[in-house]
Short mmCIF file of C-alpha atoms in Angstrom, two decimals:
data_model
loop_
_atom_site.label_atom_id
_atom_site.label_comp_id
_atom_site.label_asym_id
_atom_site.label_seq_id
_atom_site.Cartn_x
_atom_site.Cartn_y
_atom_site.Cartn_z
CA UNK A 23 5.62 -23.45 -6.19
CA UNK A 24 5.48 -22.29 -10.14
CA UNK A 25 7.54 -18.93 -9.42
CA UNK A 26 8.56 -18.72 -13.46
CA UNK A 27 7.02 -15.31 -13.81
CA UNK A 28 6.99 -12.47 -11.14
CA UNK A 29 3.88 -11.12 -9.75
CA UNK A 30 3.36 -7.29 -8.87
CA UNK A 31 0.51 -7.05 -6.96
CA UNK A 32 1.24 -3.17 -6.35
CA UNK A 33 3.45 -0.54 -7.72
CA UNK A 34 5.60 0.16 -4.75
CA UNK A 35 8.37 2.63 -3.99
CA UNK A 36 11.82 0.91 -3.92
CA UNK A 37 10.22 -2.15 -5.65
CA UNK A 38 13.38 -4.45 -5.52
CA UNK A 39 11.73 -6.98 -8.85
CA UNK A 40 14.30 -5.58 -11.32
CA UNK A 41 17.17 -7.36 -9.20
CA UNK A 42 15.42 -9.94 -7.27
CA UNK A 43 18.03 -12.45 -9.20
CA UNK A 44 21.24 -11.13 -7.42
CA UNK A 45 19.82 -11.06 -3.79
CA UNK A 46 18.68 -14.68 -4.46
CA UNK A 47 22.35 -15.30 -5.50
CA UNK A 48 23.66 -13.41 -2.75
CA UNK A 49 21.59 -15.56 -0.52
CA UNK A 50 22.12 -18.96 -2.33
CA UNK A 51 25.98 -18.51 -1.71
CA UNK A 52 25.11 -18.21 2.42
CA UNK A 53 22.53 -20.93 2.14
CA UNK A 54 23.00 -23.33 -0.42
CA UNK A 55 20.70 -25.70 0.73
CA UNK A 56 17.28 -25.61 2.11
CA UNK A 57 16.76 -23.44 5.31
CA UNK A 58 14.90 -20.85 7.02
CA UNK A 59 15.10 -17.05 5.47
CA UNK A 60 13.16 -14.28 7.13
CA UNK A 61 12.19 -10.85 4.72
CA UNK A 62 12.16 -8.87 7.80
CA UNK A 63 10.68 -5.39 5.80
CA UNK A 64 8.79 -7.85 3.04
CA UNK A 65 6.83 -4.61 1.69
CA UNK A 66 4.97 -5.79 -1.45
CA UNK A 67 6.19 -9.44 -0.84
CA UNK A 68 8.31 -9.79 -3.74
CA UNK A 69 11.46 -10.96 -2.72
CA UNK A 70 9.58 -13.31 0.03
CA UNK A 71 8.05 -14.25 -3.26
CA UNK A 72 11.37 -15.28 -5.00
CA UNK A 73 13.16 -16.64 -2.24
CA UNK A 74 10.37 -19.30 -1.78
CA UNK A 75 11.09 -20.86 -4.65
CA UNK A 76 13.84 -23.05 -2.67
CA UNK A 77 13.32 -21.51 0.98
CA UNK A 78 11.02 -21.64 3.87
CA UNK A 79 10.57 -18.00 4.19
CA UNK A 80 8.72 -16.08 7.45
CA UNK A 81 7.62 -12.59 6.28
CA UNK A 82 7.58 -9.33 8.21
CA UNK A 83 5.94 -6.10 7.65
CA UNK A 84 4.17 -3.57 10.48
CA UNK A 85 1.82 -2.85 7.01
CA UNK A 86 -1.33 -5.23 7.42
CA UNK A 87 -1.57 -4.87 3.98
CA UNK A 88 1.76 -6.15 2.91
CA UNK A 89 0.43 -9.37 5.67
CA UNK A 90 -2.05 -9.73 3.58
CA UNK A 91 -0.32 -10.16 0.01
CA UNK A 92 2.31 -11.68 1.15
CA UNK A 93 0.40 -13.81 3.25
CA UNK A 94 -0.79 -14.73 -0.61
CA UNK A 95 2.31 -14.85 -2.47
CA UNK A 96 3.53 -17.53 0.19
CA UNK A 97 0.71 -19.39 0.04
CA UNK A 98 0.13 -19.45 3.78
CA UNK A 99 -2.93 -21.38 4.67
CA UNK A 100 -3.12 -22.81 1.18
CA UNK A 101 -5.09 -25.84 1.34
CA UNK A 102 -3.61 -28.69 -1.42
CA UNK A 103 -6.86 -30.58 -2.35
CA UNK A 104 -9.61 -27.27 -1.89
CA UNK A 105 -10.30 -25.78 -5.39
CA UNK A 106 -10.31 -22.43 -5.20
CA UNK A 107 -13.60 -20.91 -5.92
CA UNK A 108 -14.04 -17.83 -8.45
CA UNK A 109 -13.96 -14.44 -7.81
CA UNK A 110 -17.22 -13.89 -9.50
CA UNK A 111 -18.26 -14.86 -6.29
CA UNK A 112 -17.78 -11.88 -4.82
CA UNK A 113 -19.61 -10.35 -7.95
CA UNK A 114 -22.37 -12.57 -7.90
CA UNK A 115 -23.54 -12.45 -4.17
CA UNK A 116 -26.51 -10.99 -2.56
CA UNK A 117 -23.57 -9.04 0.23
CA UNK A 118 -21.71 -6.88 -2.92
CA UNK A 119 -25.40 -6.45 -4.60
CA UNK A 120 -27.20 -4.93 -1.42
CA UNK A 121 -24.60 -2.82 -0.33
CA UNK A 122 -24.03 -0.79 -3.67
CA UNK A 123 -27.91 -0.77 -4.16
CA UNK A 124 -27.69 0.96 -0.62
CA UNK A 125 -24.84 3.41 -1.85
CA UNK A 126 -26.41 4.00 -5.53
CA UNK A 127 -29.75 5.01 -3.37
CA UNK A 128 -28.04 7.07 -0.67
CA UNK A 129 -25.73 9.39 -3.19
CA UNK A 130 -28.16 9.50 -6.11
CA UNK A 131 -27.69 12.43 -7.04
CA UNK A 132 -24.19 12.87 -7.10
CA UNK A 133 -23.86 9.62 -8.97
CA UNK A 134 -26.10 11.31 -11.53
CA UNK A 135 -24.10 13.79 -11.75
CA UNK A 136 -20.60 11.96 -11.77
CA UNK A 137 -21.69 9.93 -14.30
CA UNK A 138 -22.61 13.17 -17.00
CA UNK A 139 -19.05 14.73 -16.13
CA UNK A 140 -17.42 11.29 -16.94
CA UNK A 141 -19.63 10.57 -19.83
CA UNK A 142 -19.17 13.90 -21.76
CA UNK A 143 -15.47 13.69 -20.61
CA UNK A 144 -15.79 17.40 -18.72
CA UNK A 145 -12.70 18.43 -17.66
CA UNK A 146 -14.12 21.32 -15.78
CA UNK A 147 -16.94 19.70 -14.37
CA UNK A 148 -14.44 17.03 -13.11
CA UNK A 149 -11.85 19.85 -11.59
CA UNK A 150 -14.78 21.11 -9.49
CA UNK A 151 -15.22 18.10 -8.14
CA UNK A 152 -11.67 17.18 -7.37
CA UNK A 153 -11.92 21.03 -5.45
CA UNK A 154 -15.12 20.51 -3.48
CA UNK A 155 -13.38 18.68 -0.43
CA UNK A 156 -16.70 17.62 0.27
CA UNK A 157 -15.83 14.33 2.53
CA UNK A 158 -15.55 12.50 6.01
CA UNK A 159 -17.21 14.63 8.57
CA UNK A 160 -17.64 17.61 6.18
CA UNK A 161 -15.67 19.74 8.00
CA UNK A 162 -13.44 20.89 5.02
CA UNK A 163 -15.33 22.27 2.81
CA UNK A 164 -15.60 25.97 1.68
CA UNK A 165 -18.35 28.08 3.03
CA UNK A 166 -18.08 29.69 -0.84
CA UNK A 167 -19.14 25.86 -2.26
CA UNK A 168 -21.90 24.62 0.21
CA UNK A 169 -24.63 25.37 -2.28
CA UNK A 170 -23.52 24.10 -5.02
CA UNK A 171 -21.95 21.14 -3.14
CA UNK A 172 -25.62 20.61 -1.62
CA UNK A 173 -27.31 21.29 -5.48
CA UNK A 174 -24.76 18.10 -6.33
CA UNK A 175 -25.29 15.71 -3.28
CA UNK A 176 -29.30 16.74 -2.82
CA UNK A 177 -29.94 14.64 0.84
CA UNK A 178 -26.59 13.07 0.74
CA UNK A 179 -24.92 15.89 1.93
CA UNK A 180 -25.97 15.20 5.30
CA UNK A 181 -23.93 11.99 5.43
CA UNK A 182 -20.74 14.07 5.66
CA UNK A 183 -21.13 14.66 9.18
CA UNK A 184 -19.81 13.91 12.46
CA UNK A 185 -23.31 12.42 13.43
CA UNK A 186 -23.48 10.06 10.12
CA UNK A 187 -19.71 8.89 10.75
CA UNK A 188 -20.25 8.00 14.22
CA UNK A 189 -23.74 6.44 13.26
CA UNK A 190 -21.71 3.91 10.66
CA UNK A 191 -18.74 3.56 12.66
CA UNK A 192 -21.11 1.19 14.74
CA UNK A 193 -23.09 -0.32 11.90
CA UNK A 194 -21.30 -3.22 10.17
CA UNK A 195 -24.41 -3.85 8.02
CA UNK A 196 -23.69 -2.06 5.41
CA UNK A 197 -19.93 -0.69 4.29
CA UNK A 198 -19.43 3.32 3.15
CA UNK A 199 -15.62 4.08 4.49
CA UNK A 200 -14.51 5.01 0.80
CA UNK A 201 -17.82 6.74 -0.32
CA UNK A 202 -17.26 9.00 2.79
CA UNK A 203 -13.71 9.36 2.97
CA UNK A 204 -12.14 9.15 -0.90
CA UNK A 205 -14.36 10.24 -3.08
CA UNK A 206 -12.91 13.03 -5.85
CA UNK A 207 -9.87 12.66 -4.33
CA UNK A 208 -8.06 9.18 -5.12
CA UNK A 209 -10.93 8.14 -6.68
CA UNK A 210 -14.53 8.88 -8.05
CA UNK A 211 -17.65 8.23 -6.02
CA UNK A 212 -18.94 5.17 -8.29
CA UNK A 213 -15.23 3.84 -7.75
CA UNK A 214 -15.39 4.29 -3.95
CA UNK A 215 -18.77 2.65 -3.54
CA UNK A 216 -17.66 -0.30 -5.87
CA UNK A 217 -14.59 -0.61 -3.80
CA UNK A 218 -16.82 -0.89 -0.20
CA UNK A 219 -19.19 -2.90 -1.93
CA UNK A 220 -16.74 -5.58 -2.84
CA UNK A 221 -14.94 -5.37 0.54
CA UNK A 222 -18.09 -5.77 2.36
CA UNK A 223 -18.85 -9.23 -0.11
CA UNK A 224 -15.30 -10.27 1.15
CA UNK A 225 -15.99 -9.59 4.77
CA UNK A 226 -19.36 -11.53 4.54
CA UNK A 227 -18.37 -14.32 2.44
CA UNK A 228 -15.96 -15.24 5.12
CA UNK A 229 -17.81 -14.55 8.28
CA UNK A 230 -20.58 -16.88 6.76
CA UNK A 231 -17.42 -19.75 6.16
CA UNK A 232 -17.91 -19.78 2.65
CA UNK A 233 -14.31 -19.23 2.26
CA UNK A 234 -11.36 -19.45 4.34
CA UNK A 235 -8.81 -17.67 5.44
CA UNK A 236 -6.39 -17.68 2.51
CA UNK A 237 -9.37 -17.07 -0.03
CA UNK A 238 -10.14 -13.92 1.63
CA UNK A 239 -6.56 -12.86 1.56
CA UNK A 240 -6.14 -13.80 -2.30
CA UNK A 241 -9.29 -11.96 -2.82
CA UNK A 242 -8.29 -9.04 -0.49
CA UNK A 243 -4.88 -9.00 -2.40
CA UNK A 244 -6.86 -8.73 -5.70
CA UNK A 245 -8.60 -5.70 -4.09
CA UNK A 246 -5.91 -3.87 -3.41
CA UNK A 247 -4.38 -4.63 -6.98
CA UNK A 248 -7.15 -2.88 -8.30
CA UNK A 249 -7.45 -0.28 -6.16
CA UNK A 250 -3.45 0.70 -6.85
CA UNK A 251 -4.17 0.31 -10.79
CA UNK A 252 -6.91 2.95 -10.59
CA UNK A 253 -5.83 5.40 -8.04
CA UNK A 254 -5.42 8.92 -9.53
CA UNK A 255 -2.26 10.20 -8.06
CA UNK A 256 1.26 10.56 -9.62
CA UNK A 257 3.34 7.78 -9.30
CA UNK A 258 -0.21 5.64 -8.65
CA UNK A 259 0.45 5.83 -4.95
CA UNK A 260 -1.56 7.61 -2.15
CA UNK A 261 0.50 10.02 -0.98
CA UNK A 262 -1.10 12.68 -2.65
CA UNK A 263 -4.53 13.08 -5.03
CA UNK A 264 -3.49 14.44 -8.54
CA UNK A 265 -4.24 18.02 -8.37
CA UNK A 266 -5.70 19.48 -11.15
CA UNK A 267 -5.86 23.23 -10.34
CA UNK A 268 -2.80 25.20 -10.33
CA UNK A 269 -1.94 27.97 -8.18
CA UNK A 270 -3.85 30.52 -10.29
CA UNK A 271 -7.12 28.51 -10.43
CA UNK A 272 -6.67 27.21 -14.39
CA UNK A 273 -6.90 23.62 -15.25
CA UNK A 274 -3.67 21.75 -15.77
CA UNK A 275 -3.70 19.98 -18.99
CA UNK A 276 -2.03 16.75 -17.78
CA UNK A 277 -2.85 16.24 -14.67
CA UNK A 278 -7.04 16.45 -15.66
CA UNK A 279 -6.56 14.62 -18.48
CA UNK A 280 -4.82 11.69 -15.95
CA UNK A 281 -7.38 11.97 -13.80
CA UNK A 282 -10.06 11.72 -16.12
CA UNK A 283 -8.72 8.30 -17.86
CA UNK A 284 -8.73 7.12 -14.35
CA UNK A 285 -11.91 7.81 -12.71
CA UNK A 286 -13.52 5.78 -15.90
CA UNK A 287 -11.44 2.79 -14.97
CA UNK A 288 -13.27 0.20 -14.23
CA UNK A 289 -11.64 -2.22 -10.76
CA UNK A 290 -13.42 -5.42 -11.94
CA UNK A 291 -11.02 -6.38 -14.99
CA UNK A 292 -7.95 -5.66 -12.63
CA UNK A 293 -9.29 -7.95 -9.60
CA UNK A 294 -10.23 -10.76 -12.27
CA UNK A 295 -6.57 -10.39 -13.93
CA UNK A 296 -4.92 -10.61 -11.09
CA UNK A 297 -6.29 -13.52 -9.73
CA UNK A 298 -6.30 -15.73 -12.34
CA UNK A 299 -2.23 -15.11 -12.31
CA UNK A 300 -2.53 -15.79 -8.63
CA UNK A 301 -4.51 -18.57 -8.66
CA UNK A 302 -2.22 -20.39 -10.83
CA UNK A 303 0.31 -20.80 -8.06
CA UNK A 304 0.96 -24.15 -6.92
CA UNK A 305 0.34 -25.09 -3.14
CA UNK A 306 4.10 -24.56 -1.31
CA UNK A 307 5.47 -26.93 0.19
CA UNK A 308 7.14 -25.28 2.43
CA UNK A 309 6.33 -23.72 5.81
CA UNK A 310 6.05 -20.34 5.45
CA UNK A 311 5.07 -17.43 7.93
CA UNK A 312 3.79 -14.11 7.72
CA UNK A 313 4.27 -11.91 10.47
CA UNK A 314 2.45 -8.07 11.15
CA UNK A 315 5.19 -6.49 13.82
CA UNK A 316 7.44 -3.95 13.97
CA UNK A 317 11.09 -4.77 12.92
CA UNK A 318 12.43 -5.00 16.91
CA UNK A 319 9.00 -6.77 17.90
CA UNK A 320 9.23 -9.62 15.31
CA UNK A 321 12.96 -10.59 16.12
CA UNK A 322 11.60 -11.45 19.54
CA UNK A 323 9.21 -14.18 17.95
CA UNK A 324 10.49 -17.60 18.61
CA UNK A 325 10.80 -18.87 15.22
CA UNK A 326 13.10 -16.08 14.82
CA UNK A 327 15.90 -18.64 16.30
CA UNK A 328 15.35 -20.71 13.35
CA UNK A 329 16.49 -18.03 10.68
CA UNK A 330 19.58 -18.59 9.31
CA UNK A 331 19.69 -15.40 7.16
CA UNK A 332 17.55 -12.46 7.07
CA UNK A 333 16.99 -10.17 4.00
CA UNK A 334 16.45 -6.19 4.97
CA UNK A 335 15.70 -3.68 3.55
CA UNK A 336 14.25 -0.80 5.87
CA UNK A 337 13.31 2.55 4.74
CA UNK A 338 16.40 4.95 4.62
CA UNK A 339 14.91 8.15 4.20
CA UNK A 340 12.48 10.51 6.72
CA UNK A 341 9.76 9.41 3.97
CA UNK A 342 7.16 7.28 6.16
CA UNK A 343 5.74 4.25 3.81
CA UNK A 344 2.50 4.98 5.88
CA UNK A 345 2.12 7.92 3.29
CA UNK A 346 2.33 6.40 0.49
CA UNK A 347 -0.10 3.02 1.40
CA UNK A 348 -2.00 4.71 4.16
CA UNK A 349 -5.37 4.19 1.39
CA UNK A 350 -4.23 -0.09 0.97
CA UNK A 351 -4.07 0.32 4.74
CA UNK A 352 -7.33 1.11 5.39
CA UNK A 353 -8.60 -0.95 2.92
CA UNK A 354 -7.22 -3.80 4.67
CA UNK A 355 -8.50 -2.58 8.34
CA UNK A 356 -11.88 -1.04 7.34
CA UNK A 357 -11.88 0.37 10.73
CA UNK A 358 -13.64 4.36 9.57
CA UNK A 359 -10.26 6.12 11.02
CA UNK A 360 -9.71 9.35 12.42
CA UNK A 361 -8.11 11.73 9.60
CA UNK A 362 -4.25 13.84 10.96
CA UNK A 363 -4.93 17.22 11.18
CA UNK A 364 -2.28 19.89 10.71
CA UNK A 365 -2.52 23.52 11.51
CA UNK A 366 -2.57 25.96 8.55
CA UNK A 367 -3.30 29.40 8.86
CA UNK A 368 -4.03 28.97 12.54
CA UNK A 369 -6.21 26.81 11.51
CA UNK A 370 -6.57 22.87 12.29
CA UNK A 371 -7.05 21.06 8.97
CA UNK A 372 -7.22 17.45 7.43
CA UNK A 373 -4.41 17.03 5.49
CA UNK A 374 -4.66 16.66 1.20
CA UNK A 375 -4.13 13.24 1.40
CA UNK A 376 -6.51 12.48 4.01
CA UNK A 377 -3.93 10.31 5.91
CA UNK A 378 -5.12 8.24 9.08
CA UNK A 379 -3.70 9.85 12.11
CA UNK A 380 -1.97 6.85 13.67
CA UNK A 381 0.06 5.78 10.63
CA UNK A 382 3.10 3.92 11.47
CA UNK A 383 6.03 6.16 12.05
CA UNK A 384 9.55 4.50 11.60
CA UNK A 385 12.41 5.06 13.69
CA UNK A 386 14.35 4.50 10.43
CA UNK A 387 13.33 7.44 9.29
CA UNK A 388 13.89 9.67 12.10
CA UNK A 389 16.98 10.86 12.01
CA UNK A 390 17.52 11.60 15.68
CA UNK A 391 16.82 7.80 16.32
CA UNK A 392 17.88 5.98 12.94
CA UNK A 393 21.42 5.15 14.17
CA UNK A 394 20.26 3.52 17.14
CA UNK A 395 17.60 1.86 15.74
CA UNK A 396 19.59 0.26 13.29
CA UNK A 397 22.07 -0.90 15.83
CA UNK A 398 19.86 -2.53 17.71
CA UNK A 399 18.52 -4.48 15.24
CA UNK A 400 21.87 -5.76 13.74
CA UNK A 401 22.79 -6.43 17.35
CA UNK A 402 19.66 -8.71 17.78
CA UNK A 403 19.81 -10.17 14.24
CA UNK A 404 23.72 -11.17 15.40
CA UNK A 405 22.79 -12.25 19.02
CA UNK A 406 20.54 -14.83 16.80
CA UNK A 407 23.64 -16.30 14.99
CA UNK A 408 22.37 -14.89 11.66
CA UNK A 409 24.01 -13.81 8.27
CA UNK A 410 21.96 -10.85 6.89
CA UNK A 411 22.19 -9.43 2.97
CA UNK A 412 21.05 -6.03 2.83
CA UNK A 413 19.79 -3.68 0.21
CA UNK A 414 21.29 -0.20 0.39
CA UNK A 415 21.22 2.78 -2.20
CA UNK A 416 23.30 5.75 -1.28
CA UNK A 417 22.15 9.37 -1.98
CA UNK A 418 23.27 11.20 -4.99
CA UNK A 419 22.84 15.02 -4.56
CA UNK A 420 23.45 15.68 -8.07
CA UNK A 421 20.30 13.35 -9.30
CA UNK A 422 18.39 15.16 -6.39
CA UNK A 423 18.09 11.91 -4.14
CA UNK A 424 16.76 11.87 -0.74
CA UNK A 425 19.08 12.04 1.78
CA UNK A 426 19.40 8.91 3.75
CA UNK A 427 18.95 8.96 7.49
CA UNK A 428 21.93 6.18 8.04
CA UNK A 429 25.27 7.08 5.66
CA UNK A 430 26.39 3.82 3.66
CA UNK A 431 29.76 4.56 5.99
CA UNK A 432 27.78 4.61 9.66
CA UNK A 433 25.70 1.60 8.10
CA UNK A 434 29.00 -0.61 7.75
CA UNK A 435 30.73 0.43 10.77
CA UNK A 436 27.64 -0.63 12.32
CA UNK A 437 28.24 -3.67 10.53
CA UNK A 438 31.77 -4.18 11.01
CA UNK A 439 31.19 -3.85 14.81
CA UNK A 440 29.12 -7.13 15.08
CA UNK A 441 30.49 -9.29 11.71
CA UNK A 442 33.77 -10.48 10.85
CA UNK A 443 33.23 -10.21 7.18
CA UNK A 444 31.17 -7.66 5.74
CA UNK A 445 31.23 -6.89 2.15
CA UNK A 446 29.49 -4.95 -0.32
CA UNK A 447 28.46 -5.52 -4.02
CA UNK A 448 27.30 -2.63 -6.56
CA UNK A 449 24.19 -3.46 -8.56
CA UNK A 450 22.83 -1.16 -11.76
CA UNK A 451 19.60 -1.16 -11.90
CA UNK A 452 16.54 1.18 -13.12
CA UNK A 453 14.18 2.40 -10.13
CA UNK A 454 11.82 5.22 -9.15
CA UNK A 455 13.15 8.23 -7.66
CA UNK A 456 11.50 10.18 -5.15
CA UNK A 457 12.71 14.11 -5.11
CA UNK A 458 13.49 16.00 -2.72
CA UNK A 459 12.13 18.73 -4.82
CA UNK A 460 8.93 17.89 -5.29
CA UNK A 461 6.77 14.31 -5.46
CA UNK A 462 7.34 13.28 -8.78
CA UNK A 463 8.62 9.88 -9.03
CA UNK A 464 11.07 9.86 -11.91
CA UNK A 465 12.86 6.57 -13.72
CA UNK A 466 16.76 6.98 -12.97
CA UNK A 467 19.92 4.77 -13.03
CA UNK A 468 21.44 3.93 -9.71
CA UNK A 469 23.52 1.64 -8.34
CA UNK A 470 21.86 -0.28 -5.72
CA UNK A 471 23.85 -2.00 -2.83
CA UNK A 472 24.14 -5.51 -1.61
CA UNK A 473 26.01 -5.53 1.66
CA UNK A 474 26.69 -9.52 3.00
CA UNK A 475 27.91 -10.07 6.83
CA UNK A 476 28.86 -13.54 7.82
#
C-alpha cells in the first residue's frame, strides 16, 4: 500500500499525525517483522493508517464513523482487479437529483432567502438566522420569532414538527435529516440539503449493487471530509455552532465573518479532492479488520488472540468524543435521532449543539470509573500475551490543560502491576489544546508520552 503521504480525512482532537513516526518506531522495535497490531481507539484511522504500511492491522472504534474511514484507509474489502468508479457518480444520478429537487421545492422560500443573505454577504441577515432555532420538531423556537420565522419558511414551517419528523422517520424515499436538524446551526440550509441529497445517492447506489461495500465507505469517507471542512464551529468540530451574538445581542466581528466564509463553501470540491488522494491507494495486501465495539467488547473478539501488540490511546479527560463527532455520527447512521434535552430555567431544552441523546459515554472519562476501567483493560490486553505502546499527555495547569481522569503515576502503577518492563519516552510535539476555560482549541507545545510494556 503507497502510504508516502498521510491522509487526514478529518480534523480531529488529539490527532496523533505529527508523531505517527515514533509510535511506528516504538512498535517496529516490539515487532520487527510482520505480525498482527490492533489500534484499539483508531479514532480518525491514522495511525491504523501508518502502521499498515508493514502490519496486518484490526481497527477499533465504538464511533461508526471512524469504522467507516478507517474501514477506507485499510482498504478493507478492496477488490484488486475492480476499477473504482467516479464520484461524479453520485453527482450524476437520478437518486442525488430527485431528492434535492424535493428539498429545493419543499423549503423554497427559505432557500430564496438564504441565498440573498449569502449573496449580498449580510452579516445581520445571517446572525438572525443563526438565532432563529427554527429546527427538528420546532419546539425551540421563540414565541417573539414565529412570524418572522414563518414570513422566511412560508409552508415549510410546518415540517418542523413532531408530526413531519415522525412522518419521515418512516419514509426512506426521500432523505431530509440535515435540512431538519442542522440547518443555521453547523451549516446553512442549501449545505444541509446538499449533504442529504448526496447521502441518499450513496445509500441508493448501493442498495441497487451498483457499488460495493468498500465504494460506499470511500464515498461515505469523502462525505464526511467535506462535511468537517465546511462545518462552522471553532476548531471545525461539532461540539458547538459558532455563535455570532454576544451576550448583549451585537454581532461579533469574527465569529460572523467565519461563519459567513463557511456557509458559501461549497462540499463538492472537498468530496472530489479527497477521493482522488484516496483512490490512489494501492489494494493491501494484508488482512486487515475493522471493528465497531467498545474497548472491553472488542478484546473479547477472537482474532484478538492473534495481536501481538496493541496501540491505545483512550480519551483521558471527562470530554466525551461523542461531542465533538456526534454530527459525522449521524451522518454515518442516518437514523433521524432523538435530540438530549437538559433542563434550563426549569425548563427542558435541546441542547446548542443539538447532540443525539444516546451518544457514547466513556468510562474513561468518568472519573468515578476511569481507574477501573483502565485496569481491566490492561488486565485483558495482558491475559492475551500482548505488548501494548501507549500514548499519554499529562496535564499542565499552568497552560490550562484538562485534567486527566487517570494520573500518568496511577496509569504506570497500573502498568507495573501486570508488565515486567514498562518504560516511558517523552515526545515534543505541536497539538490542539482544549481549555478548561472555555472551547477554544489553541496550538501549544507539549510533550506527548510513549509508555512501552513488554
Amino acid at each position: 500500500m503507497d502510504l508516502k503521504e498521510d491522509i487526514r480525512v478529518i480534523q480531529y482532537l488529539g490527532s496523533k499525525l505529527q508523531i505517527l513516526d515514533d509510535i511506528y518506531e516504538e512498535i517496529e522495535t516490539l515487532l520487527p517483522e510482520n505480525g498482527i497490531v490492533c489500534d484499539l481507539f483508531s479514532g480518525s484511522g491514522a495511525v491504523s493508517y501508518k502502521l499498515a504500511t508493514k502490519y496486518t492491522v484490526y481497527a477499533n472504534d465504538i464511533q461508526e464513523y471512524s469504522k467507516v474511514i478507517t474501514a477506507t484507509l485499510l482498504q478493507v474489502g478492496r477488490s484488486k482487479v475492480m476499477k473504482t468508479p467516479d464520484i461524479n457518480c453520485v453527482f450524476e444520478s437520478e437518486d442525488y437529483k430527485s431528492n434535492k429537487k424535493y428539498l429545493q421545492n419543499l423549503f423554497c422560500d427559505a432557500l430564496s432567502h438564504e441565498k440573498i443573505v449569502l449573496c449580498n454577504t449580510d452579516y445581520e441577515a445571517l446572525a438572525e438566522l443563526c438565532e432563529l432555532n427554527l429546527f427538528y420538531d420546532g419546539s425551540e423556537i421563540d414565541e417573539k420569532k414565529i412570524n418572522r420565522a414563518k414570513e422566511i419558511f412560508g409552508s415549510s414551517y410546518d415540517c418542523f414538527s413532531k408530526d413531519f419528523l415522525n412522518a419521515v422517520r418512516k419514509n426512506t424515499n426521500k432523505y431530509c435529516l440535515f435540512s431538519l436538524y442542522f440547518l443555521n446551526s453547523y451549516f446553512s440550509l442549501e449545505q444541509c440539503i446538499e449533504i442529504d441529497s448526496i447521502r441518499y445517492a450513496i445509500d441508493r447506489l448501493y442498495s441497487k449493487g451498483l457499488i460495493d461495500e468498500y465504494i460506499f465507505n470511500l464515498y461515505l469517507s469523502c462525505l464526511i471530509h467535506s462535511v468537517s471542512e465546511i462545518v462552522s464551529s471553532v476548531g471545525k468540530n461539532f461540539a458547538q455552532p459558532m455563535k455570532v451574538i454576544n451576550k448583549n445581542g451585537e454581532l461579533k466581528s469574527f465569529a460572523i465573518r467565519r461563519c459567513m466564509r463557511d456557509r458559501k463553501m461549497d462540499l463538492q470540491p472537498h468530496m472530489n479532492d479527497m477521493f482522488i488522494r484516496l483512490s490512489r491507494l494501492e489494494a493491501s495486501q494484508n488482512h486487515n479488520k475493522v471493528f465497531c465495539k467498545n474497548s472491553s467488547e472488542a478484546l473479547n473478539i477472537e482474532d484478538m488472540k492473534n495481536v501481538e501488540v496493541f496501540y491505545l490511546d483512550p480519551p483521558y479527560t471527562i470530554d466525551h468524543y461523542s461531542r465533538f463527532y456526534h454530527v459525522l455520527e449521524t451522518l454515518v447512521k442516518y437514523d433521524y435521532p432523538e435530540l438530549e434535552k437538559k433542563k434550563y430555567n426549569g425548563r427542558m431544552k435541546i441542547m446548542n449543539g443539538r447532540y443525539r441523546d444516546d451518544r457514547f459515554q466513556s468510562n474513561f472519562c468518568v472519573p468515578s470509573r476511569g481507574y477501573s476501567e483502565f485496569e481491566i483493560l490492561i488486565e485483558k490486553i495482558h491475559s492475551l500475551g500482548a505488548k501494548i505502546v501507549l500514548s499519554y499527555s499529562d496535564d499542565d495547569s499552568e497552560k490550562d490543560t484538562r485534567k486527566r481522569v487517570v494520573s500518568k503515576k496511577e496509569l504506570i502503577n497500573i502498568l507495573n502491576k501486570y508488565y515486567k518492563s514498562v518504560s516511558v519516552k517523552t515526545i515534543d510535539h505541536r497539538y490542539r489544546k482544549l481549555s478548561a476555560k472555555n472551547d477554544n482549541r489553541k496550538e501549544m507545545n507539549n510533550g506527548e508520552l510513549l509508555i512501552i510494556c513488554k
